[in-house]
Amino acid sequence: MTTTWGTLTPQQRAVAAAAFEALETLDALAAAPAEPANDGRVRFADLRAVATDPDRPLGAGLARALAADRRLGADFERLVARRAAGHIRAAAAADTGRLSVREGNGFRITLKPSRADGAQVYVIIDLGPRTGEAPRSLFVCGGEPVYQKHGLPAANDGVVQILADAGSDLVRGLADRRTEVFLR
Amino acid sequence: MHDTVSPTALLQSGVSPDLAQALRAIGEETVDGAPRFPAAACGQLARLVACRSYSPTLLELCHLVVVADAAGDWQQAFWGSGPVRADRFRALAAAAAARGRQLPRITAEAHAARIAYADGLFSVSLPRAPLLAALLELMVSTIGFVAVDDALAPLLAAPRAAAAGEAANALSRALYDHLRDHLPTAQVQRKLTALTAFLDQGGGAIDDATVLAFWLEASANPGAGDFRTFAAVVRAFVNLWRAVDLARGRQAVDAPLPLENPGEVVETLLAGEDESPLAALAAPPAAAVKFLNGREIADLEPVVEAGAAAADLPLSLLRCEVFGRQQNRLVEATRRRLDGRAMGAAIDAGPEDTYAARRAVLDRLLAHLERVLRAAYHVLARGRRTGTGRDGGAEAEECARAFGGLSRRGFGEAESRDTAVVAGFAAAVDPLLQIRARLAGHARRLDGLVPPAGDWQRQFDADRALFLTQFHLLYGGNA
């Protein structure tokens, strides 16, 4: 028997219309040309792994993708902020001076020039009195580059110390009052 | 043009590349070398999106997040490790139950996690957990994690049944808003209107005569929609045929139809349809063996994908195979900006095949399907006979000869003993039988059909004149 549109009831037509829309959409989805495997798309699982796994570095490609996509960057910051051991907010925007001390919830970061080598700076992170596992990663968000992740060495008496170049991304990012800093 | 989105954001089909890629990425994502989501879950996810019937599934997802959160870290549960399978969530439900929290109280059953909130009960189907996880993946890749996290936060802070409903509603609204800009609603509705208006003018039958008459009228009318190619028109009528068939079938079993959300009805109906046998061959484990090459797939696809609609549209499918292919070459020629003389020559050269030649292609395909099926029986029966000392008689010898006559991936003597290849053969038998049945049915219908022009040669000559005239109208070319 020939299939006939004309004999459908209004109810059947409504279902048929929805079915037609679904079938056409499924066809269009299936026919969409595939992009190359390395199309720059960021998998959420990778984004989360970089935010939560201290052993996963923030690669240059992901850092560029985060800087270029505001929503992706916001997703990354949310993942980093969730269960962060410490957080330093951006300082008041009016003042553009560089900072040598940043303070967050129970910890403090001090940038102290090296006496031995003026081109280097000690990044001293005083974790303060805290229980639980010491943070292993430091994230700097909102500076230049927009996103940084640094591994932290083990703390000694609640203090983590890193010797860095004065012009390094880490030092510039921490001295920049616009940045937010997270410890995880 | 789409009402709300820049046309550059949409493919010609009306689906945005972003959405298509997001769904494709979910289907192709691997963990430890295995697909992260089962293929069935990815197919279901595409149907939920296409039918816009995701709201009930989002509600289930919110409840599953409550279960995962009660077991520890809900994000870890969804993105932590390994392929997403129901077993993982079964273990999570058991872990959540073992914690013994009073509200919500979670009970792990074999196939469900039951959640007793202060204000209601909900049961999450654990076999559906991979689909729910795939839906969550789509949510974070479309509306973003922040939006998902914001919607779930109140529910996780104070888990109640009502809060789950509110979270699901918020997610559903966000996805709806996103899809509004990424799905071809307006285009498809215009297409449907054009098709049904044409049908309403006549008797409403979806048959070969209607398809041809519609194409002749609509192909030269740019305002009618995407109907320039005969193949596009055939595809649209095949989809309309399937849609009408689904709607009629639904009423036969369950009248009257609930119309609050036809998409949910349609999603249920589509879920009941068999998977495309060609897609099954292209997916693991059958993909380990090359049963069909690209040319064979291209030859089979129109008939196999038309499914039952092929019964009402045999001549349209044949026309598509012959004149549709010529039109594809003409479309390509317009992209190369052929001059009028060359275009005229390309049109007047006519199609590569006559109807008789295409009918012979069907026989060759049927013979090939018979060979690969026999080869599959050989591989599978050989595995069963090993060690029994039995041979399989004349039939087995014939299957062995068929196997030996094929030299494609998976058909080598040594490689065909590989476990993955044997699994490929086993998984391919049903799809191959389905393909053969559809193709044989189509061949039978063509053989039993008396074409309107009287015989196949006259029909080809008549159609050739008609199609070539229309091609000149569409693409110019000096006749």
XYZ file of C-alpha atoms in Angstrom:
663
model
C 0.000 0.000 0.000
C 1.346 3.413 -0.950
C 2.238 5.655 1.956
C 0.044 8.730 1.856
C 0.404 12.035 3.628
C -3.126 13.016 2.736
C -4.804 10.399 4.909
C -3.029 11.335 8.148
C -5.003 12.760 11.034
C -3.862 16.112 12.473
C -2.275 14.232 15.374
C -0.402 11.947 13.027
C 0.711 14.923 10.978
C 2.167 16.534 14.087
C 4.162 13.398 14.890
C 5.169 12.986 11.243
C 6.368 16.600 11.135
C 8.469 16.071 14.273
C 9.805 12.811 12.855
C 10.680 14.472 9.548
C 12.541 17.222 11.376
C 14.450 14.658 13.423
C 15.353 12.525 10.399
C 16.522 15.519 8.393
C 18.591 16.717 11.339
C 20.156 13.287 11.836
C 21.009 13.203 8.118
C 22.574 16.644 8.331
C 24.604 15.690 11.406
C 25.844 12.541 9.697
C 26.697 14.425 6.516
C 28.639 17.223 8.228
C 32.197 17.114 6.922
C 34.707 15.787 9.408
C 37.327 18.216 10.590
C 40.907 17.029 10.845
C 41.601 15.027 13.989
C 43.870 17.775 15.285
C 41.301 20.528 14.884
C 42.208 22.353 18.083
C 39.070 21.172 19.866
C 39.745 20.854 23.593
C 38.368 17.755 25.270
C 36.778 18.577 28.587
C 38.462 15.539 30.137
C 41.854 17.042 29.200
C 40.869 20.451 30.529
C 39.847 18.914 33.827
C 42.970 16.760 34.010
C 45.218 19.808 33.594
C 43.233 21.652 36.276
C 43.226 18.814 38.787
C 46.224 16.579 38.090
C 49.517 18.097 39.284
C 51.403 15.890 36.859
C 49.567 17.215 33.779
C 51.299 20.329 32.417
C 49.430 23.142 30.711
C 50.767 22.790 27.179
C 51.262 25.734 24.863
C 48.412 24.602 22.607
C 45.910 24.404 25.446
C 47.127 27.717 26.901
C 46.507 29.369 23.513
C 43.061 27.761 23.195
C 42.104 28.961 26.692
C 43.272 32.484 25.972
C 41.356 32.558 22.692
C 38.048 31.167 23.984
C 36.566 33.123 26.870
C 34.043 30.405 27.763
C 36.698 27.718 27.786
C 38.899 29.930 29.958
C 36.025 30.436 32.396
C 35.462 26.670 32.509
C 39.136 26.155 33.274
C 39.142 28.747 36.069
C 36.057 27.148 37.596
C 37.753 23.758 37.578
C 40.911 25.200 39.100
C 38.996 27.165 41.738
C 36.952 24.140 42.787
C 38.590 22.658 45.859
C 41.599 24.979 45.500
C 43.786 25.037 48.606
C 44.302 28.762 48.270
C 43.080 31.715 46.241
C 44.350 35.263 45.759
C 41.901 37.593 44.095
C 42.872 40.284 41.605
C 43.762 43.545 43.340
C 41.970 46.853 42.786
C 42.116 47.767 39.125
C 42.730 51.467 39.730
C 46.276 50.916 40.944
C 48.570 49.735 38.166
C 51.737 49.339 40.220
C 53.473 45.998 40.499
C 53.216 44.005 43.686
C 55.865 42.209 45.675
C 53.485 40.618 48.146
C 50.198 38.850 47.398
C 47.948 37.573 50.168
C 45.155 35.050 49.951
C 43.043 32.975 52.289
C 45.651 31.943 54.835
C 48.737 32.123 52.665
C 51.089 34.741 51.327
C 53.357 34.984 48.302
C 56.409 37.210 48.500
C 58.660 38.131 45.593
C 62.147 38.744 46.943
C 65.059 39.725 44.667
C 68.057 37.455 44.988
C 71.050 39.114 46.598
C 73.416 36.860 44.708
C 71.926 37.491 41.293
C 69.865 40.591 40.618
C 68.314 38.942 37.576
C 66.620 36.380 39.775
C 63.774 36.475 42.252
C 62.782 34.198 45.084
C 59.110 33.301 45.001
C 58.345 32.485 48.619
C 54.970 30.913 49.317
C 54.118 30.859 52.995
C 51.361 28.285 53.307
C 50.620 29.237 56.879
C 49.188 26.825 59.391
C 47.218 24.255 57.430
C 46.383 20.590 57.579
C 46.085 18.105 54.768
C 48.121 17.604 51.663
C 50.377 20.498 50.625
C 49.457 22.119 47.311
C 51.414 20.850 44.317
C 50.388 23.309 41.610
C 50.209 27.074 41.299
C 47.941 28.673 38.699
C 48.159 32.296 37.601
C 45.138 33.493 35.631
C 44.384 36.737 33.868
C 47.851 38.105 33.132
C 50.152 37.743 30.190
C 50.109 34.916 29.230
C 46.512 34.554 30.322
C 46.929 31.139 31.952
C 49.965 29.672 33.665
C 50.439 26.480 35.629
C 53.568 25.770 37.667
C 54.510 22.699 39.645
C 55.461 23.393 43.274
C 58.389 21.798 45.082
C 57.818 20.275 48.496
C 57.210 22.706 51.342
C 59.756 23.156 54.084
C 58.193 24.157 57.400
C 55.136 25.373 55.547
C 57.145 27.432 53.077
C 57.633 26.735 49.392
C 60.510 28.522 47.722
C 61.201 28.862 43.995
C 64.096 30.725 42.378
C 62.926 32.272 39.101
C 64.150 34.771 36.524
C 62.961 38.272 37.308
C 61.498 38.524 33.813
C 59.838 35.125 33.835
C 56.114 34.648 33.201
C 55.748 33.401 36.778
C 57.280 36.472 38.403
C 55.560 38.905 36.074
C 52.240 37.136 36.580
C 52.485 37.146 40.382
C 53.538 40.804 40.427
C 50.610 41.751 38.207
C 47.728 42.913 40.417
C 45.175 41.919 37.754
C 45.926 38.229 38.110
C 44.140 35.672 40.217
C 46.313 33.029 41.822
C 45.259 29.554 42.870
C 47.073 26.862 44.807
C 45.989 23.260 44.314
C 18.173 32.169 5.874
C 18.101 31.092 9.475
C 16.285 33.561 11.670
C 18.820 33.905 14.449
C 22.246 32.857 13.267
C 24.780 34.117 10.833
C 24.531 31.923 7.744
C 28.274 31.396 7.856
C 27.807 29.542 11.127
C 25.687 26.927 9.455
C 26.402 24.247 6.951
C 24.333 24.138 3.804
C 22.252 21.490 5.524
C 21.444 23.916 8.320
C 23.327 22.171 11.114
C 26.163 24.178 12.619
C 29.623 22.682 12.217
C 30.203 23.225 15.945
C 27.310 21.001 16.949
C 28.168 18.339 14.383
C 31.780 18.335 15.554
C 30.796 18.242 19.223
C 28.687 15.129 18.639
C 31.328 13.575 16.428
C 34.053 14.260 19.003
C 31.997 12.475 21.660
C 31.615 9.479 19.378
C 35.297 9.391 18.518
C 36.768 10.048 21.955
C 38.921 7.207 23.218
C 40.338 6.288 26.607
C 43.138 3.747 26.849
C 42.530 2.852 23.212
C 38.830 2.061 23.715
C 35.857 4.265 22.816
C 34.977 6.396 25.838
C 31.249 6.073 25.147
C 29.482 3.038 23.663
C 28.359 3.573 20.062
C 24.735 2.938 21.068
C 24.875 5.797 23.588
C 26.254 8.147 20.932
C 23.461 7.174 18.546
C 20.896 7.776 21.272
C 22.468 11.132 22.064
C 22.183 12.259 18.430
C 18.512 11.221 18.451
C 17.848 13.166 21.662
C 19.312 16.273 20.051
C 17.581 15.785 16.698
C 14.216 15.150 18.404
C 14.837 17.839 21.064
C 13.643 15.256 23.556
C 16.478 15.642 26.044
C 14.517 17.050 29.007
C 13.567 13.731 30.670
C 17.117 12.479 30.141
C 18.534 15.621 31.726
C 16.373 14.956 34.772
C 17.823 11.443 34.985
C 21.288 12.924 34.615
C 20.728 15.293 37.536
C 19.706 12.375 39.747
C 22.736 10.378 38.604
C 24.958 13.318 39.566
C 23.404 13.170 43.042
C 24.315 9.472 43.248
C 27.868 10.134 42.034
C 28.280 13.013 44.460
C 27.077 10.881 47.334
C 29.799 8.385 46.432
C 32.526 11.041 46.500
C 33.437 13.419 43.683
C 30.818 13.540 40.943
C 33.258 15.000 38.414
C 35.680 12.186 39.073
C 32.843 9.740 38.455
C 32.115 11.162 35.017
C 35.592 12.139 33.832
C 37.909 10.302 36.157
C 39.086 7.232 34.355
C 38.424 4.625 31.748
C 35.623 4.125 29.259
C 32.158 5.085 30.499
C 30.204 1.906 31.142
C 27.158 1.063 33.265
C 29.319 -1.060 35.575
C 31.230 1.992 36.772
C 28.018 3.672 37.836
C 26.744 0.464 39.382
C 29.831 0.472 41.576
C 29.307 4.140 42.385
C 25.715 3.505 43.394
C 26.905 0.688 45.653
C 29.554 2.976 47.155
C 26.991 5.710 47.725
C 24.611 3.215 49.345
C 27.401 1.907 51.576
C 27.972 5.369 53.002
C 24.605 5.023 54.644
C 23.599 8.668 54.333
C 20.001 9.176 55.430
C 18.920 11.921 53.045
C 18.973 11.312 50.264
C 19.116 7.589 50.938
C 20.562 5.713 47.997
C 19.891 2.060 47.303
C 21.837 0.149 44.686
C 19.907 -2.437 42.704
C 21.052 -4.607 39.813
C 19.880 -2.220 37.129
C 18.945 0.917 38.996
C 19.999 3.350 41.665
C 17.051 4.364 43.806
C 17.184 7.721 45.534
C 14.877 8.527 48.431
C 14.779 12.310 48.926
C 12.890 14.067 51.674
C 10.371 15.148 49.048
C 10.205 12.199 46.686
C 11.690 9.082 45.113
C 13.571 8.657 41.873
C 15.081 5.650 40.175
C 17.973 6.040 37.723
C 18.361 3.283 35.144
C 22.030 2.263 35.318
C 22.188 0.778 31.798
C 21.345 4.316 30.652
C 24.290 5.807 32.572
C 26.598 5.906 29.494
C 23.940 7.896 27.617
C 23.591 10.262 30.583
C 27.370 10.702 30.729
C 27.474 11.373 26.977
C 24.727 13.959 27.411
C 26.751 15.617 30.179
C 29.749 15.670 27.833
C 27.624 17.377 25.189
C 26.435 19.910 27.776
C 29.951 20.925 28.813
C 31.094 21.149 25.203
C 28.128 23.275 24.126
C 26.865 25.439 26.997
C 30.105 25.077 28.997
C 31.099 23.680 32.356
C 30.375 26.891 34.269
C 26.732 26.831 33.164
C 26.434 23.139 34.063
C 28.142 23.638 37.422
C 25.942 26.634 38.244
C 22.785 24.667 37.439
C 23.858 21.689 39.550
C 25.240 23.628 42.527
C 21.924 24.187 44.374
C 20.998 20.525 43.903
C 24.314 19.292 45.260
C 24.180 21.739 48.164
C 20.743 20.488 49.241
C 19.702 17.361 47.325
C 15.935 17.208 46.957
C 13.708 15.876 44.209
C 12.367 19.355 43.506
C 15.904 20.734 43.220
C 16.739 18.013 40.706
C 13.761 19.123 38.637
C 14.886 22.748 38.832
C 18.445 21.849 37.825
C 17.154 19.778 34.894
C 14.908 22.627 33.781
C 17.798 25.085 33.892
C 20.002 22.747 31.865
C 17.192 22.026 29.418
C 16.590 25.745 28.844
C 20.292 26.361 28.308
C 20.599 23.511 25.820
C 17.412 24.585 24.060
C 18.784 28.119 23.668
C 22.052 26.752 22.363
C 20.450 24.356 19.892
C 18.106 27.042 18.613
C 21.152 28.610 17.037
C 22.666 25.352 15.838
C 19.821 23.245 14.466
C 18.099 23.809 11.145
C 14.562 24.173 12.487
C 13.467 26.923 10.130
C 15.035 25.323 7.060
C 13.507 21.927 7.784
C 10.096 23.415 8.457
C 10.205 25.278 5.149
C 11.229 22.064 3.442
C 8.374 20.150 5.051
C 5.908 22.852 4.104
C 7.031 22.708 0.464
C 6.736 18.917 0.340
C 3.391 18.658 2.064
C 1.875 21.576 0.136
C 2.780 19.739 -3.056
C 1.326 16.500 -1.710
C -1.858 18.246 -0.603
C -2.367 19.557 -4.148
C -2.409 15.985 -5.457
C -3.580 12.801 -3.869
C -0.909 12.924 -1.166
C 0.740 9.646 -2.196
C 4.513 9.458 -1.734
C 5.476 7.582 -4.873
C 7.805 7.757 -7.859
C 5.535 9.980 -9.917
C 5.249 12.491 -7.070
C 9.002 12.601 -6.513
C 9.733 13.305 -10.160
C 6.945 15.866 -10.541
C 8.074 17.676 -7.392
C 11.698 17.819 -8.538
C 10.729 19.180 -11.952
C 8.728 21.929 -10.261
C 10.949 22.753 -7.282
C 14.476 22.309 -8.628
C 14.390 25.465 -10.719
C 12.710 27.499 -7.975
C 15.358 28.836 -5.590
C 12.686 29.952 -3.142
C 11.386 26.402 -2.699
C 14.344 25.243 -0.607
C 17.213 22.843 -1.075
C 15.611 20.853 -3.885
C 17.974 21.539 -6.761
C 19.374 18.042 -6.997
C 17.244 15.000 -7.657
C 19.164 13.115 -4.975
C 18.233 15.748 -2.355
C 14.583 15.461 -3.350
C 14.669 11.667 -3.108
C 16.304 11.893 0.340
C 13.644 14.359 1.504
C 10.804 12.127 0.289
C 12.421 9.047 1.850
C 12.524 10.901 5.171
C 8.930 12.049 4.766
C 7.894 8.484 3.897
C 9.619 7.213 7.061
C 8.056 10.006 9.123
C 4.556 9.205 7.852
C 5.163 5.510 8.410
C 6.296 6.135 12.004
C 3.269 8.306 12.730
C 0.848 5.755 11.266
C 2.517 2.875 13.060
C 2.388 4.737 16.345
C -1.340 5.222 16.154
C -1.839 1.556 15.347
C -0.369 0.552 18.699
C -1.151 3.477 20.938
C -3.962 5.813 20.042
C -4.538 8.638 20.653
C -1.129 10.204 20.222
C 0.209 12.310 23.090
C 1.085 15.623 21.534
C 2.589 17.643 24.365
C 6.009 16.834 22.990
C 5.971 15.024 19.644
C 9.777 14.945 19.766
C 9.686 12.542 22.714
C 7.253 10.297 20.832
C 9.488 10.385 17.784
C 12.620 9.679 19.804
C 10.953 6.582 21.218
C 9.864 5.495 17.751
C 13.296 6.039 16.244
C 14.923 4.179 19.122
C 12.832 1.173 18.133
C 14.231 1.161 14.607
C 17.161 -1.044 13.678
C 20.580 0.503 13.418
C 21.730 1.091 9.852
C 23.424 -2.139 8.768
C 26.027 -0.135 6.840
C 26.839 1.810 10.009
C 27.120 -1.472 11.901
C 29.692 -2.719 9.389
C 31.664 0.504 9.709
C 31.795 0.293 13.515
C 33.887 -2.017 15.700
C 34.104 -4.959 15.844
C 32.894 -5.510 12.228
C 35.171 -2.702 10.999
C 38.164 -5.010 11.535
C 37.214 -6.658 8.230
C 36.769 -4.885 4.901
C 33.548 -6.464 3.700
C 32.706 -3.580 1.356
C 34.911 -1.107 -0.469
C 34.045 2.547 -0.989
C 32.467 2.017 -4.385
C 30.283 -0.825 -3.125
C 29.150 1.257 -0.155
C 28.281 4.149 -2.470
C 26.285 1.781 -4.684
C 24.461 0.215 -1.750
C 23.818 3.275 0.368
C 20.724 4.790 -1.313
C 18.765 1.536 -1.284
C 19.949 0.312 2.115
C 19.408 3.653 3.852
C 15.974 4.066 2.271
C 14.929 0.929 4.163
C 11.258 0.133 3.803
C 10.670 3.327 1.812
C 12.464 1.671 -1.097
C 9.331 -0.406 -1.658
C 7.324 2.680 -2.661
C 10.133 4.482 -4.470
C 11.991 1.898 -6.595
C 12.096 3.986 -9.755
C 13.154 7.098 -7.841
C 16.101 5.206 -6.386
C 17.042 3.936 -9.834
C 16.752 7.446 -11.306
C 18.886 8.704 -8.465
C 21.549 6.098 -9.213
C 21.651 7.010 -12.884
C 20.679 10.651 -13.349
C 21.500 11.695 -9.788
C 25.093 10.650 -10.413
C 25.192 12.636 -13.637
C 23.855 15.646 -11.756
C 26.589 15.274 -9.131
C 29.147 15.565 -11.916
C 27.368 18.637 -13.283
C 27.370 20.271 -9.842
C 31.094 19.617 -9.686
C 31.466 21.106 -13.161
C 29.703 24.315 -12.103
C 32.243 24.633 -9.277
C 35.000 24.350 -11.868
C 33.208 27.091 -13.880
C 32.958 25.110 -17.089
C 32.080 27.328 -20.063
C 28.726 27.005 -21.783
C 29.935 24.728 -24.540
C 31.671 22.312 -22.164
C 28.692 22.309 -19.806
C 26.352 21.621 -22.705
C 28.508 18.704 -23.768
C 28.614 17.348 -20.198
C 24.833 17.474 -20.021
C 24.218 16.001 -23.445
C 26.666 13.168 -22.824
C 24.005 11.805 -20.518
C 24.535 9.454 -17.589
C 27.273 6.852 -17.443
C 24.845 3.982 -16.993
C 21.532 2.945 -18.473
C 18.848 1.438 -16.246
C 19.819 -2.011 -17.514
C 23.441 -1.379 -16.558
C 22.429 -0.280 -13.042
C 20.281 -3.369 -12.692
C 23.366 -5.426 -13.540
C 25.263 -3.579 -10.775
C 22.636 -4.798 -8.307
C 23.314 -8.396 -9.406
C 27.040 -7.909 -8.964
C 26.506 -6.489 -5.493
C 24.226 -9.373 -4.563
C 26.853 -11.841 -5.772
C 29.512 -10.056 -3.707
C 27.312 -10.105 -0.602
C 26.769 -13.831 -1.114
C 30.540 -14.346 -1.310
C 31.354 -12.386 1.851
C 28.554 -14.130 3.746
C 29.914 -17.513 2.716
C 33.394 -16.362 3.698
C 32.061 -15.285 7.086
C 30.424 -18.692 7.584
C 33.760 -20.279 6.687
C 35.671 -18.263 9.299
C 33.080 -18.820 12.013
C 32.470 -22.510 11.263
C 36.217 -23.198 11.083
C 36.535 -21.849 14.610
C 33.801 -24.165 15.837
C 35.177 -27.220 13.977
C 38.723 -26.841 15.266
C 39.634 -29.940 17.207
C 36.512 -31.903 16.315
C 38.098 -33.581 13.312
C 34.973 -32.904 11.271
C 34.987 -31.257 7.917
C 31.901 -29.392 6.822
C 31.029 -31.188 3.585
C 30.353 -29.629 0.211
C 28.727 -26.507 1.606
C 31.754 -25.830 3.779
C 34.054 -26.307 0.801
C 32.092 -23.764 -1.153
C 32.340 -21.303 1.730
C 36.074 -21.962 1.931
C 36.398 -21.247 -1.809
C 34.470 -17.984 -1.371
C 36.814 -17.044 1.464
C 39.894 -17.903 -0.613
C 38.636 -15.789 -3.502
C 38.611 -12.585 -1.476
C 41.776 -10.596 -0.892
C 40.737 -7.742 1.378
C 41.608 -6.743 4.919
C 40.609 -9.583 7.223
C 40.404 -12.252 4.534
C 43.996 -13.465 4.737
C 44.403 -17.016 6.055
C 46.517 -15.968 9.046
C 44.819 -12.682 9.904
C 41.368 -14.276 9.754
C 42.335 -16.348 12.807
C 42.969 -13.224 14.875
C 40.417 -12.925 17.676
C 39.410 -9.383 16.733
C 38.934 -10.366 13.096
C 36.826 -13.406 14.024
C 34.707 -11.105 16.214
C 34.386 -8.798 13.208
C 33.074 -11.634 11.057
C 30.618 -12.674 13.758
C 29.292 -9.146 14.208
C 28.946 -8.621 10.456
C 26.667 -11.553 9.651
C 23.398 -9.894 10.704
C 24.100 -6.537 9.010
C 25.232 -8.324 5.836
C 22.032 -10.390 5.818
C 19.982 -7.214 6.251
C 21.825 -5.476 3.433
C 21.351 -8.451 1.162
C 17.648 -8.666 1.998
C 17.101 -4.960 1.271
C 19.025 -5.127 -1.979
C 17.331 -8.338 -3.116
C 13.939 -6.809 -2.319
C 14.789 -3.750 -4.380
C 15.960 -5.909 -7.303
C 12.775 -7.999 -7.107
C 10.598 -4.901 -7.105
C 12.386 -3.493 -10.147
C 12.037 -6.822 -11.934
C 8.330 -6.953 -11.133
C 7.690 -3.339 -12.076
C 6.249 -2.398 -15.446
C 7.702 1.073 -15.913
C 5.307 3.839 -16.987
C 6.913 3.999 -20.453
C 6.270 0.296 -21.059
C 9.739 -1.225 -20.806
C 13.060 -0.259 -19.246
C 14.776 0.943 -22.434
C 11.851 3.197 -23.306
C 11.711 4.395 -19.720
C 15.406 5.229 -19.799
C 15.048 7.104 -23.098
C 12.037 9.050 -21.804
C 13.740 9.902 -18.506
C 16.962 10.814 -20.301
C 15.160 13.411 -22.401
C 13.369 14.777 -19.363
C 16.382 14.961 -17.043
C 18.681 16.441 -19.683
C 16.139 19.157 -20.455
C 15.918 20.000 -16.760
C 19.709 19.968 -16.406
C 19.953 22.498 -19.224
C 17.392 24.625 -17.415
C 19.377 24.412 -14.166
C 22.939 24.650 -15.397
C 22.672 26.306 -18.796
C 25.055 24.922 -21.320
C 24.697 25.261 -25.060
C 22.370 22.509 -26.225
